[in-house]
mmCIF file of C-alpha atoms and ligand atoms in Angstrom:
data_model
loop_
_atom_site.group_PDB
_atom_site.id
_atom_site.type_symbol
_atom_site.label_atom_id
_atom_site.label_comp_id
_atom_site.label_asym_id
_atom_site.label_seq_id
_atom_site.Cartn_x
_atom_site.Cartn_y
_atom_site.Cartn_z
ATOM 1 C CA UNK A 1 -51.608 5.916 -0.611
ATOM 2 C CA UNK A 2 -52.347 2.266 -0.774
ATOM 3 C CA UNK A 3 -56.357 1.645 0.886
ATOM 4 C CA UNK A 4 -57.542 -1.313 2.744
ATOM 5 C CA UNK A 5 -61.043 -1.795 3.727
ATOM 6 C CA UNK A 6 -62.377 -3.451 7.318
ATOM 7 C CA UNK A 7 -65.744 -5.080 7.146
ATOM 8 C CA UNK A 8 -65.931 -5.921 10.970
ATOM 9 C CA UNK A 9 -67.604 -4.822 14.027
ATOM 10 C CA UNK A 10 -67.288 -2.211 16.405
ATOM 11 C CA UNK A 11 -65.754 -2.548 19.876
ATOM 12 C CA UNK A 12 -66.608 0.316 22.003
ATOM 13 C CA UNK A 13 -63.520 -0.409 24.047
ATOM 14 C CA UNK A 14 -61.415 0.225 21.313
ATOM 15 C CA UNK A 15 -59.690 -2.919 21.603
ATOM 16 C CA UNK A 16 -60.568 -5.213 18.853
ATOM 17 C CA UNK A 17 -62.580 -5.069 16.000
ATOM 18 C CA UNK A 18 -62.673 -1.997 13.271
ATOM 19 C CA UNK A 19 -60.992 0.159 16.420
ATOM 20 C CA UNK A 20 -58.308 -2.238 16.283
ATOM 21 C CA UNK A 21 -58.486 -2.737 12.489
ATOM 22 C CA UNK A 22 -58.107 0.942 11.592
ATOM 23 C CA UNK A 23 -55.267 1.735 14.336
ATOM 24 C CA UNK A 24 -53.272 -1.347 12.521
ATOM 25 C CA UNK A 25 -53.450 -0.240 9.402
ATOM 26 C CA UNK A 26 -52.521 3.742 10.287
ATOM 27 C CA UNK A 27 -49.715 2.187 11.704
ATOM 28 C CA UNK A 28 -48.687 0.496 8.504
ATOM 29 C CA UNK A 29 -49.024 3.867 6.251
ATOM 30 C CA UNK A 30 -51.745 2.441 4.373
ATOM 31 C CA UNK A 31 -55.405 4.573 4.314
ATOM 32 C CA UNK A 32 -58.234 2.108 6.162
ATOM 33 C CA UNK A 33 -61.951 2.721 5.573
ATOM 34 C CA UNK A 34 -64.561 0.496 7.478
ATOM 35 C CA UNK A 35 -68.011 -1.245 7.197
ATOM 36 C CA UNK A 36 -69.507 -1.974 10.571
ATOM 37 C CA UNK A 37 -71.363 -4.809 10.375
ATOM 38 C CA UNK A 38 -72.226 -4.667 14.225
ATOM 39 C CA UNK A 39 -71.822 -2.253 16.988
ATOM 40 C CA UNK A 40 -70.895 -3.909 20.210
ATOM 41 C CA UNK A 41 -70.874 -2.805 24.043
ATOM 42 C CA UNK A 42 -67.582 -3.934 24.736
ATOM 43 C CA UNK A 43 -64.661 -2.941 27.482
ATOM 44 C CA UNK A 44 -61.948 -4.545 28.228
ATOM 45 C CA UNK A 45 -63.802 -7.426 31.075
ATOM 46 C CA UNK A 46 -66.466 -8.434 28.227
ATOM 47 C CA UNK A 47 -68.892 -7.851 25.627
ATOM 48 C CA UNK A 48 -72.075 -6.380 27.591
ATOM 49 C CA UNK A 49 -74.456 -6.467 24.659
ATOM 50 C CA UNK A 50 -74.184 -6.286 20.645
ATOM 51 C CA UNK A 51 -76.950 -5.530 17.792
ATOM 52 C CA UNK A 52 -76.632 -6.199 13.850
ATOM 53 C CA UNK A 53 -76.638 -3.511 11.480
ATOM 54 C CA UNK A 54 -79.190 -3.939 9.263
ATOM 55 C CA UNK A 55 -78.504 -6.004 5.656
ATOM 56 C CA UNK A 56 -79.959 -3.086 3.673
ATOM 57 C CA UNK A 57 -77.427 -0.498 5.509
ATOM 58 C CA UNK A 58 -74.234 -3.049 5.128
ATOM 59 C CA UNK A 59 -74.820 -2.638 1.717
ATOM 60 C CA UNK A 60 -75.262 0.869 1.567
ATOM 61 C CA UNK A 61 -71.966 1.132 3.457
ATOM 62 C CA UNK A 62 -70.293 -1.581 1.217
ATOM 63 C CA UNK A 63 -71.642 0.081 -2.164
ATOM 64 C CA UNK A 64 -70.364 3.334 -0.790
ATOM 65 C CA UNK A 65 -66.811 2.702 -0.166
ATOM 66 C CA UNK A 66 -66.523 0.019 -3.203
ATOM 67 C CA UNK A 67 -68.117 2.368 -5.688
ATOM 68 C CA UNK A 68 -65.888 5.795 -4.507
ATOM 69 C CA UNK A 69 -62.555 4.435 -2.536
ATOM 70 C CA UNK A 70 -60.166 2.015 -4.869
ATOM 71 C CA UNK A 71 -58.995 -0.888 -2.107
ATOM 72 C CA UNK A 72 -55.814 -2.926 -2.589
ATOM 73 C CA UNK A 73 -57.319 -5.470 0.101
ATOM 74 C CA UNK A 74 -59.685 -6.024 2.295
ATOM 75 C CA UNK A 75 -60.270 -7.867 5.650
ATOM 76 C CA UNK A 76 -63.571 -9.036 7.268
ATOM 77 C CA UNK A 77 -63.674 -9.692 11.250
ATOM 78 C CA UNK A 78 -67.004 -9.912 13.049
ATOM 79 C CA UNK A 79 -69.515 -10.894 10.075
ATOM 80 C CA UNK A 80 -72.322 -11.946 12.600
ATOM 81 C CA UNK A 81 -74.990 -13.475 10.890
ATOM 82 C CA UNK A 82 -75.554 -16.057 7.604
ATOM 83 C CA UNK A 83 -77.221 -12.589 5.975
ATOM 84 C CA UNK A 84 -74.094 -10.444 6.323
ATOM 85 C CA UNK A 85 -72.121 -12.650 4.926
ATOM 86 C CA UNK A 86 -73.717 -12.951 1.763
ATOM 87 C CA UNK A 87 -74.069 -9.691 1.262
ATOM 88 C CA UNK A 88 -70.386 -8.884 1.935
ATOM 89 C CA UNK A 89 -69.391 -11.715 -0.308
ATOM 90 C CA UNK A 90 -71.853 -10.390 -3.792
ATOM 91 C CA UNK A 91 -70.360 -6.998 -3.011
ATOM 92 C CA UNK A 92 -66.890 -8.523 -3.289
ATOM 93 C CA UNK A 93 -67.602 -10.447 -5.812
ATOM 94 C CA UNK A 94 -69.218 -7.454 -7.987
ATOM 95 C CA UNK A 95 -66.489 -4.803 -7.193
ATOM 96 C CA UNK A 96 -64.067 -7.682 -7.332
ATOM 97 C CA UNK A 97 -61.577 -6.253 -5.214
ATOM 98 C CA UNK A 98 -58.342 -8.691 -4.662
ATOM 99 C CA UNK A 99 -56.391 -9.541 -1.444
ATOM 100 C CA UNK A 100 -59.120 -10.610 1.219
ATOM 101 C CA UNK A 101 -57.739 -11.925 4.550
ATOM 102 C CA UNK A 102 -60.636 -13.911 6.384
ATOM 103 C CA UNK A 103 -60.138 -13.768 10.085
ATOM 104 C CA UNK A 104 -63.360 -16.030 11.246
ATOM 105 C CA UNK A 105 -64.612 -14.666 13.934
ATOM 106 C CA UNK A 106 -66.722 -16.593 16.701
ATOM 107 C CA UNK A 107 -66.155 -15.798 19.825
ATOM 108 C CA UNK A 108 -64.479 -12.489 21.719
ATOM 109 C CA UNK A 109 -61.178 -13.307 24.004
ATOM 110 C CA UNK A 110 -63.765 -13.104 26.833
ATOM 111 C CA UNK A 111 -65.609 -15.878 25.623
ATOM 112 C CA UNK A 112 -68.479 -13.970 24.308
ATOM 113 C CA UNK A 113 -69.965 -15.404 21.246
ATOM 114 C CA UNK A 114 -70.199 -13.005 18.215
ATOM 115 C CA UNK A 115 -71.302 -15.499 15.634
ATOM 116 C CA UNK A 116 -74.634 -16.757 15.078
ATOM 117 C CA UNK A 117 -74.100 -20.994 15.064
ATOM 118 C CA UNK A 118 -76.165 -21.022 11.285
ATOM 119 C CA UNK A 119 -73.136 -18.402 10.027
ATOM 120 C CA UNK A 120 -70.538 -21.238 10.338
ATOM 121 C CA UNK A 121 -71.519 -22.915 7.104
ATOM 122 C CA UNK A 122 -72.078 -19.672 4.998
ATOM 123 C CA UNK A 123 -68.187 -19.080 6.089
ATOM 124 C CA UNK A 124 -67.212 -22.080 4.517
ATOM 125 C CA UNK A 125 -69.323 -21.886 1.900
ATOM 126 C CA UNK A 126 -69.274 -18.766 0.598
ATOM 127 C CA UNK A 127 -66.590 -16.215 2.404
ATOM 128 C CA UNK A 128 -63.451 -18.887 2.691
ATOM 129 C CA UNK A 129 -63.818 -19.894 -1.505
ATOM 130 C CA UNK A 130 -62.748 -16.249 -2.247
ATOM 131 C CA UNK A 131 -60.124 -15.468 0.493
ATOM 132 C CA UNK A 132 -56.699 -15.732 -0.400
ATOM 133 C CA UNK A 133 -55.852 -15.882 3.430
ATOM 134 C CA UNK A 134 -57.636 -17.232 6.333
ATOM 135 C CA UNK A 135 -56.473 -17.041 9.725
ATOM 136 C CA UNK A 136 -58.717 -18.790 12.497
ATOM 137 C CA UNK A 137 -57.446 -19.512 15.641
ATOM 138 C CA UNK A 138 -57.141 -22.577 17.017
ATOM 139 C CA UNK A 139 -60.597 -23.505 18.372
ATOM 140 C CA UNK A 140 -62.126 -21.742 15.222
ATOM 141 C CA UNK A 141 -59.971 -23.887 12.752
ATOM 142 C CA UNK A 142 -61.744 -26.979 15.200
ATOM 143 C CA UNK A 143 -65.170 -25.282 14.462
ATOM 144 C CA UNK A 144 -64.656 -25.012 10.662
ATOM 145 C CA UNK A 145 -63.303 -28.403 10.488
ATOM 146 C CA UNK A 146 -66.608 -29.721 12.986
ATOM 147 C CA UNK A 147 -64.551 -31.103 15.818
ATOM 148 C CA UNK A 148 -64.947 -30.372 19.379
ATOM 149 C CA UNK A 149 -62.701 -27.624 21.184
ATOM 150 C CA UNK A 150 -61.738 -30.419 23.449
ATOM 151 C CA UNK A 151 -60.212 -32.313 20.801
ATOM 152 C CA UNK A 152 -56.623 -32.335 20.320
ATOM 153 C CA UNK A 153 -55.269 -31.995 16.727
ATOM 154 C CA UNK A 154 -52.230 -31.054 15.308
ATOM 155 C CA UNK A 155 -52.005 -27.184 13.891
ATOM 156 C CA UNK A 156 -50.935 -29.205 10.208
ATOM 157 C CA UNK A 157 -54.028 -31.179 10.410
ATOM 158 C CA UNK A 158 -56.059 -27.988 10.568
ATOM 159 C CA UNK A 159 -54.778 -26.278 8.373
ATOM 160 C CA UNK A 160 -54.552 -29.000 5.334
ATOM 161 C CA UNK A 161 -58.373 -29.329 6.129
ATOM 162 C CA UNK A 162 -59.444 -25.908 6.055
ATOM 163 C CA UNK A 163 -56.996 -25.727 2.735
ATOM 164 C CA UNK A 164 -59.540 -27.960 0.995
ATOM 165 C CA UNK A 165 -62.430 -25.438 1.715
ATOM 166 C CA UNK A 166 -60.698 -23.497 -1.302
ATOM 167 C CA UNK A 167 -58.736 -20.275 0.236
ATOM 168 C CA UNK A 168 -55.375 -19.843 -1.563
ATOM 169 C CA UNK A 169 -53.745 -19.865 2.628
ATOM 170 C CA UNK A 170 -54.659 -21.110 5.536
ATOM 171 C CA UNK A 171 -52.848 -19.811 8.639
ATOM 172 C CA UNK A 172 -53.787 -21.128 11.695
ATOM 173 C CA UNK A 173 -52.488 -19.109 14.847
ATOM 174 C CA UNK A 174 -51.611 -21.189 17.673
ATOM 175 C CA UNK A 175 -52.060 -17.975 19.967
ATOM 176 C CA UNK A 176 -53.938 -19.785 22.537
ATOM 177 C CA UNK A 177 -51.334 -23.049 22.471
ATOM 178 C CA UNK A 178 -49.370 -23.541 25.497
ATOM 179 C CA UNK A 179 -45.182 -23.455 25.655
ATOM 180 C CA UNK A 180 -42.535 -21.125 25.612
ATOM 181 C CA UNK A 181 -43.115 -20.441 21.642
ATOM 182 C CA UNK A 182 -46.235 -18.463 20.151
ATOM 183 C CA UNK A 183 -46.458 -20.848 16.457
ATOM 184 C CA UNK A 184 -48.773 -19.642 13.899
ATOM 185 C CA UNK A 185 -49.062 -22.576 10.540
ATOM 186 C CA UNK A 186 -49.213 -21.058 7.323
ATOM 187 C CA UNK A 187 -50.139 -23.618 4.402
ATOM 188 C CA UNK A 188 -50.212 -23.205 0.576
ATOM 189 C CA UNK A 189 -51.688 -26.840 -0.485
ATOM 190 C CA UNK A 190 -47.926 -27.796 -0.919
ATOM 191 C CA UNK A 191 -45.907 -26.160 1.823
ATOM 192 C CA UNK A 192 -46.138 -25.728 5.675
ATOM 193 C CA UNK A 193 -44.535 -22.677 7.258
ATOM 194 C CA UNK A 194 -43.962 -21.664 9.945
ATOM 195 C CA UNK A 195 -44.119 -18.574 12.087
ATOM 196 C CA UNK A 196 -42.401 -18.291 15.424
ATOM 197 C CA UNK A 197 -42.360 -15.765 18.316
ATOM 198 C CA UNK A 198 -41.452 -15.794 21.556
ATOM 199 C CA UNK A 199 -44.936 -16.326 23.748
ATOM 200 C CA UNK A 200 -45.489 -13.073 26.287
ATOM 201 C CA UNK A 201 -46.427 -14.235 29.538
ATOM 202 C CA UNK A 202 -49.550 -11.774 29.881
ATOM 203 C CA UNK A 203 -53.568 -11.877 29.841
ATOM 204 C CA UNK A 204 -53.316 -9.013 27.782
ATOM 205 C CA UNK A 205 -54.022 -9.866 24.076
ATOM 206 C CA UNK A 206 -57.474 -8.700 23.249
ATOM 207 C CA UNK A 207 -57.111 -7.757 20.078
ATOM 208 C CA UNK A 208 -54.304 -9.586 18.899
ATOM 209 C CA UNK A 209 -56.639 -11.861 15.973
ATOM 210 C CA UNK A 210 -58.153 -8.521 15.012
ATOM 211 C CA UNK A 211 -54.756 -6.766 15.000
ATOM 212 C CA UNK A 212 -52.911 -9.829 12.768
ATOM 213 C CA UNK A 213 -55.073 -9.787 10.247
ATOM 214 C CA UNK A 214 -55.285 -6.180 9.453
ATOM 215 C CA UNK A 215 -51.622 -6.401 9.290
ATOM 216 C CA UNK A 216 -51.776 -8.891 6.665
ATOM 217 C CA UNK A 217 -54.196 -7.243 4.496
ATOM 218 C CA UNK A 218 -52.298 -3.973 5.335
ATOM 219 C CA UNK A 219 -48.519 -5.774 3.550
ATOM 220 C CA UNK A 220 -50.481 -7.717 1.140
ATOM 221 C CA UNK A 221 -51.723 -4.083 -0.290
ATOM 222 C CA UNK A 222 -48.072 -2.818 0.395
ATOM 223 C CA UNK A 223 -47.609 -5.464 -2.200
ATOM 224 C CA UNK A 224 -45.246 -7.637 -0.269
ATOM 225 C CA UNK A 225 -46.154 -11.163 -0.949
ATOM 226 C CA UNK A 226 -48.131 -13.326 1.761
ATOM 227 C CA UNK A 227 -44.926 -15.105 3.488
ATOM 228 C CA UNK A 228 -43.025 -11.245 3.964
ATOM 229 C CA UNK A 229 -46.412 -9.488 5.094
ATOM 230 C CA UNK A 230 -46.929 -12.447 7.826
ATOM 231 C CA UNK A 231 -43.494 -12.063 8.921
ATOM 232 C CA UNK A 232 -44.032 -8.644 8.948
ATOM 233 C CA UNK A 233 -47.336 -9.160 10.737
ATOM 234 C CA UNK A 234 -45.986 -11.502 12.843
ATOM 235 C CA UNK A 235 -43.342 -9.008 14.341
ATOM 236 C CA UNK A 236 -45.875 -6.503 14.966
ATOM 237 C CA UNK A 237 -48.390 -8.400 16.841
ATOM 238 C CA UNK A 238 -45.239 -9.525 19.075
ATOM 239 C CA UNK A 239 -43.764 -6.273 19.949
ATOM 240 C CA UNK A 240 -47.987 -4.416 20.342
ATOM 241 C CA UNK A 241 -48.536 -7.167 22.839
ATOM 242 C CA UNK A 242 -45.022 -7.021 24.841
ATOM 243 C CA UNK A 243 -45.727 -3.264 24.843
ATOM 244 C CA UNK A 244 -49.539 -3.634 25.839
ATOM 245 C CA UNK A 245 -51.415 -1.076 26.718
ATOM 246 C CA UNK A 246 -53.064 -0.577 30.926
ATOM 247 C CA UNK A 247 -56.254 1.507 29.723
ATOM 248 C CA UNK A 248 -58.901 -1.332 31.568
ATOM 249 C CA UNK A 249 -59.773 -3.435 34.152
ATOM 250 C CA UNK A 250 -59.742 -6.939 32.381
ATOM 251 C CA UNK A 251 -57.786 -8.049 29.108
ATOM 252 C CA UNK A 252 -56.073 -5.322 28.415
ATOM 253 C CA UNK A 253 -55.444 -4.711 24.716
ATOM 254 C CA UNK A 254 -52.125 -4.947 22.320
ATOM 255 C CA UNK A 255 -50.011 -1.406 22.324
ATOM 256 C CA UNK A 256 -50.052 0.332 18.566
ATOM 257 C CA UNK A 257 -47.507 2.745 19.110
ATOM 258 C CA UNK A 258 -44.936 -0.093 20.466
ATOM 259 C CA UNK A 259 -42.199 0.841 17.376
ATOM 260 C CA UNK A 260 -42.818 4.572 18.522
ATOM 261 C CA UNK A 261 -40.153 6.545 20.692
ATOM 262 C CA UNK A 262 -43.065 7.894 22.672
ATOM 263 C CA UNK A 263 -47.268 7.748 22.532
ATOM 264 C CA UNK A 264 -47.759 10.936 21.170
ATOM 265 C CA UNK A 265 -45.130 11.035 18.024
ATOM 266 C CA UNK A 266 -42.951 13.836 17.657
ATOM 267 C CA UNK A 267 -45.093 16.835 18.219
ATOM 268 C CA UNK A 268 -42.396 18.696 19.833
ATOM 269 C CA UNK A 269 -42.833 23.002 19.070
ATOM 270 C CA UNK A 270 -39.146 22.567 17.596
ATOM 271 C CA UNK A 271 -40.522 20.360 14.763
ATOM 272 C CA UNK A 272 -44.120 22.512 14.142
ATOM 273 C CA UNK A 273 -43.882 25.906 13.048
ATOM 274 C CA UNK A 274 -46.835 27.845 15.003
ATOM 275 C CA UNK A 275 -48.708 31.187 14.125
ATOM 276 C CA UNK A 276 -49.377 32.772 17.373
ATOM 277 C CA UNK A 277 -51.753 35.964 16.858
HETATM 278 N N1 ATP B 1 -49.140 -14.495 24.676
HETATM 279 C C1 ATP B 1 -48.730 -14.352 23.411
HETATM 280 N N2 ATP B 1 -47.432 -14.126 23.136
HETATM 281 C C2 ATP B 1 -47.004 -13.984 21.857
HETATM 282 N N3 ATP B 1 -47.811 -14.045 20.787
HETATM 283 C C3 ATP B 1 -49.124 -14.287 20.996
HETATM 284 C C4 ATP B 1 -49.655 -14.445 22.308
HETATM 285 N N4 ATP B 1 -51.003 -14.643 22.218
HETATM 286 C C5 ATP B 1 -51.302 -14.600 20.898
HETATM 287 N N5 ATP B 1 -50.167 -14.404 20.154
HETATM 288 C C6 ATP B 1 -50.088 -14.259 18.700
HETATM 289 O O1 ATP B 1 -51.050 -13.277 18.339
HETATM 290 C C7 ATP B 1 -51.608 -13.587 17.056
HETATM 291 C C8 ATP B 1 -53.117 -13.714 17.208
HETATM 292 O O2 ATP B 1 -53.387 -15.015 17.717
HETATM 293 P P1 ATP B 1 -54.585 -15.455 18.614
HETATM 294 O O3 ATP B 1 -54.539 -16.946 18.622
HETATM 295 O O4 ATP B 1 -54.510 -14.725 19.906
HETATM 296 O O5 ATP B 1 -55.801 -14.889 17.774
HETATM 297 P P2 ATP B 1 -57.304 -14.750 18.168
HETATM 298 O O6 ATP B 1 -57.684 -15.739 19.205
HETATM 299 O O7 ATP B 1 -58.049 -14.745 16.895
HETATM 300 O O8 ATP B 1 -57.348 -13.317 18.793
HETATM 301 P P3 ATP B 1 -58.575 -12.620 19.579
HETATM 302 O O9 ATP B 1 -58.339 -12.904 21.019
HETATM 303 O O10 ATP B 1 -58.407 -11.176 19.251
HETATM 304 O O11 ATP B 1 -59.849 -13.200 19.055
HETATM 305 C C9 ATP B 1 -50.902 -14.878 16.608
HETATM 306 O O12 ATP B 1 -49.803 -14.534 15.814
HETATM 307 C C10 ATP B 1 -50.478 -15.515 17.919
HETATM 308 O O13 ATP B 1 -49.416 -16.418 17.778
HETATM 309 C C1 HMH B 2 -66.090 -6.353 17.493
HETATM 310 C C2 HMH B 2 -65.141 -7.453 17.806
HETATM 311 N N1 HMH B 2 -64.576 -8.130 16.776
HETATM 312 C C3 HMH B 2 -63.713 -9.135 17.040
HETATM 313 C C4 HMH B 2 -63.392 -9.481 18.333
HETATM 314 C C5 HMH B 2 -62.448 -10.648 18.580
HETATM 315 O O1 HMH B 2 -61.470 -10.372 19.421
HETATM 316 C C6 HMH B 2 -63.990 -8.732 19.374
HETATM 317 N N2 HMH B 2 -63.719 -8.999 20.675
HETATM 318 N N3 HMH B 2 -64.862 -7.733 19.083
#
């Protein structure tokens, strides 16, 4: 069984982050491990508090899974701090393990800010040189690029900026565009393409940047190459969020079991054999 690793937080709601993370890639057939970098308070109206882990036990974590586990990618979501991310990015660099989809997390769908402002450069600096696929959002891809989130720009624009920070692929998601079409920009350094879907009319999508990129590492270690696993990604984040998922109060989060016949599977007595004694 192909693995993929999570380096991300924790979102007690079980919404976004690793929770997300590992329900994507169980969905995909591939094994997910994880290595929480921070555990947050988190429901579906918010994020009521978070704290760090600390650097010494994000490596412990790292050198555990690294050393043991055999990964075929990897993805990193909430990073935190300037001191987490150099820390994940030796580790990666001394286990050298392939395939790493960036998704650059700032800020939660609530607005909540899950980044410290110092981290921003050590993203460019030092996590976006190795990825081979990043995958900010819109108002992130302004951040890495220092404009203001006011600012309009085009989504090709972005993208052949953040391409000269060194990542193999940028894909920047227009999630939180406005029109009839949901357009995420993939671009190589040669080549813009483009990924369509029709947009869902619904407040429910936390999750969705957490949820896309673990499906890209997820086909990437499936060995598809990046243009089929973003297609593939594409089509899942599409049908999770049309099928959403009513468990809060707030923004509801995207619906893993959308491709299913029911929410349970088939655990129907006719297809288990039971010992009753
Ligand atoms: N309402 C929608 N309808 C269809 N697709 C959407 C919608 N909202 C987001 N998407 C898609 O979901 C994926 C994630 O994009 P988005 O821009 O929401 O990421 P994000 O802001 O990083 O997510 P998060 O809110 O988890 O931080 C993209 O493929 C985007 O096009
Ligand atoms: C832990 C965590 N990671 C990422 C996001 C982005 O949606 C979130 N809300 N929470």
């Amino acid at each position: 069984m192909k693995q993929v690793l999570t380096i991300a937080g924790s979102d007690s709601g079980g919404g976004a982050g690793i929770q997300a993370d590992l329900k994507t890639m169980t969905a995909f057939g591939v094994y997910g491990a994880s290595v929480i970098t921070a555990v947050t308070a988190q429901n579906t109206l918010g994020v009521q508090g978070f704290e760090t882990v600390s650097i010494d036990l994000v490596a412990k974590q790292l050198d555990s899974v690294l050393s043991d586990l055999k990964f075929s990618a990897l993805k990193t979501g909430m990073l935190a701090t300037s001191e987490i991310i150099e820390v994940v990015v030796d580790k990666i660099k001394e286990y050298q393990v392939d395939n790493l989809v960036v998704d650059p997390v700032m800020v939660a769908s609530s607005g909540d800010i899950l980044l410290a402002e110092e981290a921003i450069t050590t993203i460019k600096e030092e996590l976006i040189p190795i990825a081979k696929v990043i995958t900010p959002n819109l108002n992130e891809a302004k951040v890495l690029t220092g404009r203001g989130i006011e600012e309009e720009v085009s989504l090709e624009i972005l993208a052949s900026e953040l391409h000269k920070l060194g990542c193999e692929y940028v894909l920047v998601k227009g999630g939180h565009q406005s029109g009839e079409i949901a357009r995420d920009l993939l671009y190589d350094g040669v080549d813009f393409i483009e990924f369509s879907a029709e947009r869902i009319d619904t407040k429910d999508t936390h999750g969705t940047g957490c949820t896309l990129s673990s499906a890209i590492a997820s086909n990437l270690a499936l060995e598809y190459e990046i243009k089929e696993a973003i297609q593939r990604s594409k089509k899942y984040i599409t049908e999770a969020i049309k099928a959403g998922c009513k468990v809060g109060q707030g923004n509801n989060p995207v619906n893993h079991f959308a491709d299913r016949k029911n929410s349970i599977g088939d655990f129907s007595s006719s297809s288990l054999k039971l010992n009753s004694t």
